[in-house]
PDB file of C-alpha atoms in Angstrom:
ATOM      1  CA  MET I 816      18.335 -42.932 -12.736  1.00 39.00           C
ATOM      2  CA  LEU I 817      19.472 -39.524 -14.154  1.00 49.00           C
ATOM      3  CA  GLU I 818      21.052 -40.735 -17.099  1.00 53.00           C
ATOM      4  CA  PHE I 819      19.448 -40.375 -20.670  1.00 55.00           C
ATOM      5  CA  HIS I 820      19.901 -43.343 -23.441  1.00 57.00           C
ATOM      6  CA  ARG I 821      20.690 -42.340 -26.968  1.00 62.00           C
ATOM      7  CA  SER I 822      16.865 -43.001 -27.724  1.00 64.00           C
ATOM      8  CA  GLY I 823      16.279 -39.651 -25.766  1.00 60.00           C
ATOM      9  CA  ILE I 824      14.764 -41.726 -22.938  1.00 62.00           C
ATOM     10  CA  GLY I 825      15.882 -40.902 -19.398  1.00 60.00           C
ATOM     11  CA  GLU I 826      14.562 -40.113 -16.000  1.00 61.00           C
ATOM     12  CA  THR I 827      13.947 -37.613 -13.823  1.00 66.00           C
ATOM     13  CA  ARG I 828      11.178 -36.148 -11.709  1.00 66.00           C
ATOM     14  CA  VAL I 829       8.823 -32.913 -12.301  1.00 70.00           C
ATOM     15  CA  SER I 830       7.097 -31.243  -9.383  1.00 71.00           C
ATOM     16  CA  THR I 831       3.715 -29.745 -10.419  1.00 72.00           C
ATOM     17  CA  THR I 832       3.992 -27.378  -7.304  1.00 79.00           C
ATOM     18  CA  ASP I 833       7.123 -25.405  -8.777  1.00 74.00           C
ATOM     19  CA  PRO I 834       6.361 -22.797 -11.183  1.00 72.00           C
ATOM     20  CA  TYR I 835       9.371 -23.967 -13.725  1.00 73.00           C
ATOM     21  CA  ILE I 836      10.847 -27.460 -14.044  1.00 73.00           C
ATOM     22  CA  VAL I 837      14.131 -27.998 -12.114  1.00 73.00           C
ATOM     23  CA  LEU I 838      16.527 -30.782 -14.391  1.00 76.00           C
ATOM     24  CA  GLU I 839      19.205 -32.700 -12.888  1.00 74.00           C
ATOM     25  CA  SER I 840      22.124 -30.765 -14.824  1.00 78.00           C
ATOM     26  CA  SER I 841      23.265 -33.432 -17.166  1.00 79.00           C
ATOM     27  CA  ILE I 842      19.530 -33.759 -18.071  1.00 78.00           C
ATOM     28  CA  TYR I 843      19.140 -30.150 -18.867  1.00 81.00           C
ATOM     29  CA  ARG I 844      22.217 -29.919 -20.795  1.00 85.00           C
ATOM     30  CA  PHE I 845      21.021 -33.128 -23.030  1.00 83.00           C
ATOM     31  CA  LEU I 846      17.782 -31.311 -23.456  1.00 84.00           C
ATOM     32  CA  VAL I 847      19.291 -28.304 -24.202  1.00 86.00           C
ATOM     33  CA  ARG I 848      21.585 -29.994 -26.782  1.00 88.00           C
ATOM     34  CA  ALA I 849      18.687 -31.785 -28.472  1.00 86.00           C
ATOM     35  CA  PHE I 850      16.571 -28.399 -28.712  1.00 84.00           C
ATOM     36  CA  GLU I 851      19.922 -26.884 -30.492  1.00 86.00           C
ATOM     37  CA  ILE I 852      19.999 -29.353 -32.779  1.00 87.00           C
ATOM     38  CA  GLU I 853      16.517 -28.939 -33.784  1.00 84.00           C
ATOM     39  CA  VAL I 854      16.805 -24.976 -33.939  1.00 82.00           C
ATOM     40  CA  MET I 855      19.875 -25.323 -36.308  1.00 80.00           C
ATOM     41  CA  LYS I 856      17.031 -26.658 -38.596  1.00 84.00           C
ATOM     42  CA  THR I 857      14.703 -23.576 -38.281  1.00 78.00           C
ATOM     43  CA  PRO I 858      16.734 -21.120 -40.523  1.00 77.00           C
ATOM     44  CA  ARG I 859      14.835 -17.958 -38.849  1.00 78.00           C
ATOM     45  CA  MET I 860      15.611 -18.869 -35.319  1.00 80.00           C
ATOM     46  CA  LYS I 861      18.887 -16.645 -34.293  1.00 82.00           C
ATOM     47  CA  LYS I 862      20.650 -16.684 -31.050  1.00 84.00           C
ATOM     48  CA  ALA I 863      20.396 -13.914 -28.831  1.00 86.00           C
ATOM     49  CA  ALA I 864      22.625 -12.736 -25.445  1.00 90.00           C
ATOM     50  CA  ALA I 865      21.864 -14.090 -22.101  1.00 88.00           C
ATOM     51  CA  ALA I 866      19.234 -12.907 -20.215  1.00 85.00           C
ATOM     52  CA  ALA I 867      19.494 -13.045 -16.468  1.00 81.00           C
ATOM     53  CA  LEU I 868      19.403 -16.799 -15.561  1.00 77.00           C
ATOM     54  CA  LEU I 869      18.591 -17.717 -19.142  1.00 79.00           C
ATOM     55  CA  LYS I 870      21.674 -18.931 -20.944  1.00 81.00           C
ATOM     56  CA  ASN I 871      20.528 -19.792 -24.175  1.00 81.00           C
ATOM     57  CA  CYS I 872      18.174 -17.067 -25.675  1.00 83.00           C
ATOM     58  CA  TYR I 873      16.623 -16.984 -29.067  1.00 82.00           C
ATOM     59  CA  GLU I 874      15.625 -13.904 -31.144  1.00 81.00           C
ATOM     60  CA  LYS I 875      12.006 -13.989 -31.943  1.00 79.00           C
ATOM     61  CA  GLY I 876      12.717 -11.813 -35.514  1.00 77.00           C
ATOM     62  CA  ASP I 877      10.598 -12.977 -38.136  1.00 73.00           C
ATOM     63  CA  LEU I 878       9.769 -16.449 -36.891  1.00 77.00           C
ATOM     64  CA  PRO I 879       5.974 -17.572 -38.235  1.00 80.00           C
ATOM     65  CA  MET I 880       3.316 -18.175 -35.822  1.00 82.00           C
ATOM     66  CA  SER I 881       1.407 -21.341 -35.721  1.00 81.00           C
ATOM     67  CA  LEU I 882      -1.698 -22.137 -33.821  1.00 82.00           C
ATOM     68  CA  SER I 883       0.616 -23.200 -30.579  1.00 78.00           C
ATOM     69  CA  GLY I 884       2.656 -19.806 -30.506  1.00 80.00           C
ATOM     70  CA  LEU I 885       5.704 -19.455 -32.070  1.00 81.00           C
ATOM     71  CA  SER I 886       6.940 -21.975 -34.702  1.00 82.00           C
ATOM     72  CA  VAL I 887       9.700 -23.149 -32.510  1.00 83.00           C
ATOM     73  CA  PRO I 888      11.105 -26.819 -32.301  1.00 83.00           C
ATOM     74  CA  GLU I 889       8.168 -28.607 -29.757  1.00 85.00           C
ATOM     75  CA  ILE I 890       9.739 -30.730 -26.746  1.00 84.00           C
ATOM     76  CA  ALA I 891       7.694 -33.816 -25.550  1.00 84.00           C
ATOM     77  CA  LEU I 892       8.073 -34.843 -21.912  1.00 79.00           C
ATOM     78  CA  VAL I 893       7.120 -38.871 -21.775  1.00 78.00           C
ATOM     79  CA  PHE I 894       6.559 -39.739 -18.431  1.00 74.00           C
ATOM     80  CA  GLU I 895       6.864 -43.186 -16.892  1.00 72.00           C
ATOM     81  CA  ASN I 896       3.621 -44.427 -18.850  1.00 73.00           C
ATOM     82  CA  ALA I 897       4.237 -43.905 -22.358  1.00 72.00           C
ATOM     83  CA  ASP I 898       0.758 -42.976 -22.681  1.00 82.00           C
ATOM     84  CA  VAL I 899       1.545 -39.676 -20.279  1.00 82.00           C
ATOM     85  CA  LYS I 900       3.419 -36.850 -22.085  1.00 83.00           C
ATOM     86  CA  TRP I 901       3.503 -33.507 -21.559  1.00 82.00           C
ATOM     87  CA  ASP I 902       4.092 -31.288 -25.209  1.00 84.00           C
ATOM     88  CA  ILE I 903       5.517 -28.027 -24.607  1.00 82.00           C
ATOM     89  CA  TYR I 904       4.835 -25.841 -27.900  1.00 80.00           C
ATOM     90  CA  GLY I 905       6.070 -22.305 -29.168  1.00 75.00           C
ATOM     91  CA  VAL I 906       3.667 -20.510 -26.816  1.00 67.00           C
ATOM     92  CA  ASN I 907       5.485 -21.838 -24.021  1.00 64.00           C
TER      93      ASN I 907
END
């Protein structure tokens, strides 16, 4: 249930009552790795020192703004029904 396939499709549970998403560690590692691959394609994004509980931090620097916030890689969480997804943009 908690395994990701090479296509990036896997399963976990997301609560709407928690103030943040808690992912099973293997899913979190996969998501971070996938995000970092996309970050490497964004020349203006640079790694920053870790802050508190957040290990993967990036400098805002001269990142351009878009209508949805900072121009950073977007994350799409697709739920059981492929028509239901949650897009996470730079503003998040």
